Amino acid sequence: GSRELINSYIGSGMMDSQFDFNVYDDAVATFAKPEVSFTNLNASLLESLDYYGYHNLMGYISGNQDRARFISYAGGSLKFDENAKLAGWTRDIEVGDPVGYKKLCMLNAFNMTIPGVPTIYYGDEFGSPGGNDPDNRRLMKFSGLNSYEEKTLAITKKVVNIRKNNLALTYGDFKPLVVDQDIFAFARGYFSSRVIVMFNKSEEPKEIKFVLPVEYASREYNVSFGSKINQNGNAISVVVPANSFEILIAK
């Protein structure tokens, strides 16, 4: 339902939170579809923050039992205009193009770095494929992961630990820095904790440039995933690989 409807159930003496399907649907479209701009996702998130607050308990999900697996959309094994439940019954739904794993990593990183409560639907930490219910509820794999799944799991673990160890990602504000078709960068800060997150969903490396906001300036930043960074005073440029993300953490 609408944010107004969902928000009417949340408050003192009522529910603490709900899943934010509005942001989820926009995130799925943005990360899976090359033609969808980050401007849509940024506007959607800001609208939710206006309703639920910048420090909220809303669940930001990678998927759930009522939706087909994101990675199968991102890899092209599922089409957005088909019946995903029927597809799960009539053919073998897998990942498709391995780029789906990179896009899943971006979705998980997005959920882990925005305000709210990140929620990983089991299997999305490594890339379990599938159509809609019941195909999205396959047996959990605890071993025997392929190389793509192993890498996705390692990246997910790293992002989880970055969130756990940086209070800005739990309690911080949210400031968009760069928002366009293929690039999204935002900053989050809480007392001395400062984190900058950036995404490149294009098919080629992109140089992301921005000037640090005043409260983020006069700090040096380290990359978390090996991207090339150049910091000159308060001006920063980072070369982010195709279909990837980077997280800068203030020293």
Short mmCIF file of C-alpha atoms in Angstrom, two decimals:
data_model
loop_
_atom_site.label_atom_id
_atom_site.label_comp_id
_atom_site.label_asym_id
_atom_site.label_seq_id
_atom_site.Cartn_x
_atom_site.Cartn_y
_atom_site.Cartn_z
CA GLY A 1 0.00 0.00 0.00
CA SER A 2 0.90 3.67 0.04
CA ARG A 3 3.30 5.16 2.53
CA GLU A 4 0.41 7.03 4.11
CA LEU A 5 -1.43 3.74 4.69
CA ILE A 6 1.62 1.90 6.02
CA ASN A 7 2.57 4.79 8.28
CA SER A 8 -0.92 4.77 9.84
CA TYR A 9 -0.07 1.41 11.45
CA ILE A 10 3.24 2.60 12.93
CA GLY A 11 3.66 4.50 16.18
CA SER A 12 3.50 4.38 19.95
CA GLY A 13 1.23 1.54 21.04
CA MET A 14 1.04 0.25 17.48
CA MET A 15 3.57 -1.51 15.27
CA ASP A 16 7.25 -0.57 15.35
CA SER A 17 7.71 -1.04 11.62
CA GLN A 18 6.75 -2.70 8.36
CA PHE A 19 8.65 -3.69 5.22
CA ASP A 20 9.09 -0.71 2.90
CA PHE A 21 7.90 -2.30 -0.33
CA ASN A 22 7.77 1.08 -2.04
CA VAL A 23 11.53 1.53 -1.80
CA TYR A 24 12.09 -2.19 -2.47
CA ASP A 25 10.19 -2.11 -5.76
CA ASP A 26 12.06 1.00 -6.88
CA ALA A 27 15.40 -0.51 -5.83
CA VAL A 28 14.69 -3.72 -7.77
CA ALA A 29 13.83 -1.73 -10.90
CA THR A 30 16.82 0.60 -10.53
CA PHE A 31 19.48 -2.06 -9.98
CA ALA A 32 18.04 -4.62 -12.42
CA LYS A 33 16.98 -2.37 -15.32
CA PRO A 34 19.71 -0.33 -17.09
CA GLU A 35 17.18 2.25 -18.32
CA VAL A 36 15.87 3.17 -14.84
CA SER A 37 17.65 6.17 -13.32
CA PHE A 38 18.95 6.50 -9.78
CA THR A 39 16.89 9.69 -9.56
CA ASN A 40 13.80 7.51 -9.10
CA LEU A 41 15.32 5.52 -6.24
CA ASN A 42 16.67 8.62 -4.49
CA ALA A 43 13.26 10.31 -4.66
CA SER A 44 11.56 7.16 -3.39
CA LEU A 45 13.90 6.83 -0.42
CA LEU A 46 13.61 10.51 0.49
CA GLU A 47 9.81 10.21 0.42
CA SER A 48 9.95 7.25 2.80
CA LEU A 49 12.28 9.13 5.12
CA ASP A 50 9.82 12.01 5.17
CA TYR A 51 7.08 9.60 6.31
CA TYR A 52 9.00 7.32 8.68
CA GLY A 53 11.86 9.56 9.83
CA TYR A 54 15.60 9.42 9.22
CA HIS A 55 16.03 7.12 12.22
CA ASN A 56 13.39 4.47 11.69
CA LEU A 57 12.86 0.72 12.09
CA MET A 58 11.41 0.07 8.66
CA GLY A 59 12.65 -3.13 7.04
CA TYR A 60 14.59 -2.70 3.80
CA ILE A 61 14.49 -6.08 2.14
CA SER A 62 16.48 -7.97 -0.49
CA GLY A 63 13.36 -10.02 -1.24
CA ASN A 64 10.68 -12.11 0.44
CA GLN A 65 8.38 -15.07 -0.10
CA ASP A 66 5.86 -13.00 -2.08
CA ARG A 67 8.29 -11.90 -4.80
CA ALA A 68 10.47 -13.68 -7.33
CA ARG A 69 14.18 -13.62 -6.61
CA PHE A 70 15.88 -10.35 -7.52
CA ILE A 71 18.94 -12.06 -8.97
CA SER A 72 16.85 -13.92 -11.57
CA TYR A 73 15.45 -10.58 -12.77
CA ALA A 74 18.89 -8.96 -12.70
CA GLY A 75 20.46 -11.82 -14.65
CA GLY A 76 17.63 -12.01 -17.17
CA SER A 77 16.37 -15.51 -16.37
CA LEU A 78 13.05 -13.87 -15.43
CA LYS A 79 11.35 -11.04 -17.30
CA PHE A 80 9.51 -8.27 -15.51
CA ASP A 81 6.51 -8.58 -17.83
CA GLU A 82 5.91 -12.30 -17.29
CA ASN A 83 4.02 -14.26 -14.65
CA ALA A 84 6.86 -15.14 -12.27
CA LYS A 85 4.77 -17.68 -10.35
CA LEU A 86 3.84 -19.56 -13.53
CA ALA A 87 7.44 -19.39 -14.73
CA GLY A 88 8.59 -21.11 -11.56
CA TRP A 89 6.23 -24.00 -12.20
CA THR A 90 6.95 -24.40 -15.91
CA ARG A 91 10.71 -23.98 -16.37
CA ASP A 92 13.99 -24.03 -14.51
CA ILE A 93 14.66 -20.49 -13.29
CA GLU A 94 18.33 -19.78 -12.66
CA VAL A 95 20.45 -16.60 -12.56
CA GLY A 96 21.09 -16.10 -16.26
CA ASP A 97 23.86 -13.59 -16.97
CA PRO A 98 26.42 -13.65 -14.12
CA VAL A 99 26.18 -9.84 -13.97
CA GLY A 100 23.16 -10.59 -11.78
CA TYR A 101 25.53 -11.36 -8.92
CA LYS A 102 27.09 -7.89 -9.15
CA LYS A 103 23.67 -6.28 -9.24
CA LEU A 104 22.61 -8.29 -6.19
CA CYS A 105 25.70 -7.06 -4.35
CA MET A 106 24.67 -3.48 -5.14
CA LEU A 107 21.14 -4.09 -3.84
CA ASN A 108 22.46 -5.62 -0.62
CA ALA A 109 24.96 -2.77 -0.18
CA PHE A 110 22.17 -0.22 -0.70
CA ASN A 111 20.01 -1.83 1.99
CA MET A 112 22.96 -2.08 4.37
CA THR A 113 23.91 1.59 4.08
CA ILE A 114 20.60 3.49 4.11
CA PRO A 115 18.58 4.41 7.23
CA GLY A 116 16.32 1.66 8.56
CA VAL A 117 16.80 -2.03 9.25
CA PRO A 118 18.49 -4.07 6.49
CA THR A 119 16.75 -7.41 5.98
CA ILE A 120 18.29 -10.21 3.92
CA TYR A 121 15.87 -12.85 2.67
CA TYR A 122 17.67 -16.17 3.07
CA GLY A 123 19.77 -17.03 0.04
CA ASP A 124 20.13 -13.42 -1.09
CA GLU A 125 23.46 -13.25 0.74
CA PHE A 126 24.96 -15.44 -2.01
CA GLY A 127 22.45 -15.34 -4.88
CA SER A 128 19.79 -18.04 -4.73
CA PRO A 129 17.65 -17.83 -7.93
CA GLY A 130 13.97 -18.57 -8.41
CA GLY A 131 10.57 -17.47 -9.62
CA ASN A 132 7.71 -16.47 -7.37
CA ASP A 133 6.23 -18.59 -4.56
CA PRO A 134 6.94 -21.48 -4.08
CA ASP A 135 10.03 -21.35 -6.34
CA ASN A 136 11.49 -18.57 -4.19
CA ARG A 137 11.59 -20.93 -1.19
CA ARG A 138 14.12 -23.50 -2.34
CA LEU A 139 16.23 -25.38 0.18
CA MET A 140 18.96 -23.25 1.72
CA LYS A 141 22.51 -23.94 0.51
CA PHE A 142 25.05 -23.99 3.33
CA SER A 143 27.86 -25.48 1.24
CA GLY A 144 28.80 -26.29 -2.32
CA LEU A 145 28.57 -22.67 -3.52
CA ASN A 146 29.99 -21.86 -6.94
CA SER A 147 32.66 -19.19 -7.43
CA TYR A 148 30.13 -16.41 -8.10
CA GLU A 149 28.14 -17.35 -5.00
CA GLU A 150 31.28 -17.50 -2.84
CA LYS A 151 32.34 -14.03 -3.98
CA THR A 152 28.84 -12.62 -3.42
CA LEU A 153 28.74 -14.10 0.08
CA ALA A 154 32.16 -12.63 0.91
CA ILE A 155 31.08 -9.17 -0.25
CA THR A 156 27.83 -9.41 1.72
CA LYS A 157 29.72 -10.36 4.89
CA LYS A 158 32.09 -7.44 4.41
CA VAL A 159 29.27 -4.93 3.95
CA VAL A 160 27.48 -6.30 7.03
CA ASN A 161 30.62 -5.78 9.10
CA ILE A 162 31.10 -2.27 7.72
CA ARG A 163 27.59 -1.41 8.89
CA LYS A 164 28.14 -2.98 12.31
CA ASN A 165 31.37 -1.07 12.85
CA ASN A 166 30.30 2.40 11.68
CA LEU A 167 27.62 4.16 13.72
CA ALA A 168 26.94 6.56 10.85
CA LEU A 169 25.25 3.67 9.02
CA THR A 170 22.96 2.93 11.96
CA TYR A 171 22.15 6.35 13.41
CA GLY A 172 23.46 8.81 10.84
CA ASP A 173 21.82 11.43 8.66
CA PHE A 174 21.40 10.97 4.91
CA LYS A 175 22.76 13.43 2.35
CA PRO A 176 22.60 12.70 -1.42
CA LEU A 177 25.78 13.90 -3.14
CA VAL A 178 25.48 12.72 -6.76
CA VAL A 179 22.27 11.43 -8.32
CA ASP A 180 21.95 10.72 -12.03
CA GLN A 181 21.14 7.95 -14.49
CA ASP A 182 23.89 5.48 -13.56
CA ILE A 183 25.59 7.03 -10.52
CA PHE A 184 24.39 7.45 -6.96
CA ALA A 185 26.47 8.75 -4.06
CA PHE A 186 25.37 9.73 -0.57
CA ALA A 187 26.93 10.61 2.77
CA ARG A 188 25.97 9.57 6.28
CA GLY A 189 27.37 10.97 9.51
CA TYR A 190 26.94 10.49 13.25
CA PHE A 191 29.22 12.41 15.59
CA SER A 192 32.77 11.54 14.42
CA SER A 193 31.64 8.60 12.25
CA ARG A 194 31.55 9.55 8.55
CA VAL A 195 30.75 7.24 5.63
CA ILE A 196 30.24 7.92 1.93
CA VAL A 197 28.58 5.32 -0.30
CA MET A 198 28.59 5.30 -4.10
CA PHE A 199 27.15 3.12 -6.85
CA ASN A 200 27.88 2.73 -10.55
CA LYS A 201 25.27 0.64 -12.35
CA SER A 202 26.60 1.27 -15.85
CA GLU A 203 28.48 -1.25 -17.98
CA GLU A 204 31.76 0.64 -17.75
CA PRO A 205 33.90 2.22 -15.00
CA LYS A 206 32.80 5.69 -13.95
CA GLU A 207 34.66 8.50 -12.20
CA ILE A 208 32.45 9.88 -9.46
CA LYS A 209 33.35 13.41 -8.38
CA PHE A 210 31.92 15.50 -5.56
CA VAL A 211 32.81 18.12 -2.96
CA LEU A 212 32.48 17.05 0.65
CA PRO A 213 29.74 18.78 2.69
CA VAL A 214 31.11 21.06 5.39
CA GLU A 215 30.54 18.59 8.22
CA TYR A 216 32.35 15.86 6.23
CA ALA A 217 35.31 18.01 5.22
CA SER A 218 38.79 18.08 6.74
CA ARG A 219 38.81 14.29 6.95
CA GLU A 220 40.70 11.72 4.90
CA TYR A 221 38.79 8.74 3.54
CA ASN A 222 39.77 5.15 2.85
CA VAL A 223 38.13 2.93 0.23
CA SER A 224 36.72 -0.43 1.33
CA PHE A 225 36.67 -2.31 -1.99
CA GLY A 226 39.83 -1.22 -3.78
CA SER A 227 38.54 1.55 -6.03
CA LYS A 228 40.99 4.24 -7.12
CA ILE A 229 40.50 7.41 -5.03
CA ASN A 230 41.95 10.89 -5.36
CA GLN A 231 41.31 13.38 -2.57
CA ASN A 232 42.42 16.98 -2.97
CA GLY A 233 41.27 18.90 0.07
CA ASN A 234 37.48 18.65 0.11
CA ALA A 235 37.25 17.48 -3.50
CA ILE A 236 37.06 13.72 -4.03
CA SER A 237 37.02 11.59 -7.15
CA VAL A 238 36.63 7.81 -7.13
CA VAL A 239 36.76 5.46 -10.12
CA VAL A 240 34.11 2.83 -9.45
CA PRO A 241 34.09 -0.30 -11.68
CA ALA A 242 31.08 -1.28 -13.77
CA ASN A 243 28.07 -2.63 -11.85
CA SER A 244 29.83 -2.05 -8.55
CA PHE A 245 29.84 0.09 -5.44
CA GLU A 246 32.36 1.62 -3.08
CA ILE A 247 32.22 2.68 0.55
CA LEU A 248 34.50 5.42 1.86
CA ILE A 249 35.17 5.53 5.58
CA ALA A 250 36.71 8.53 7.31
CA LYS A 251 39.99 7.83 9.07
#
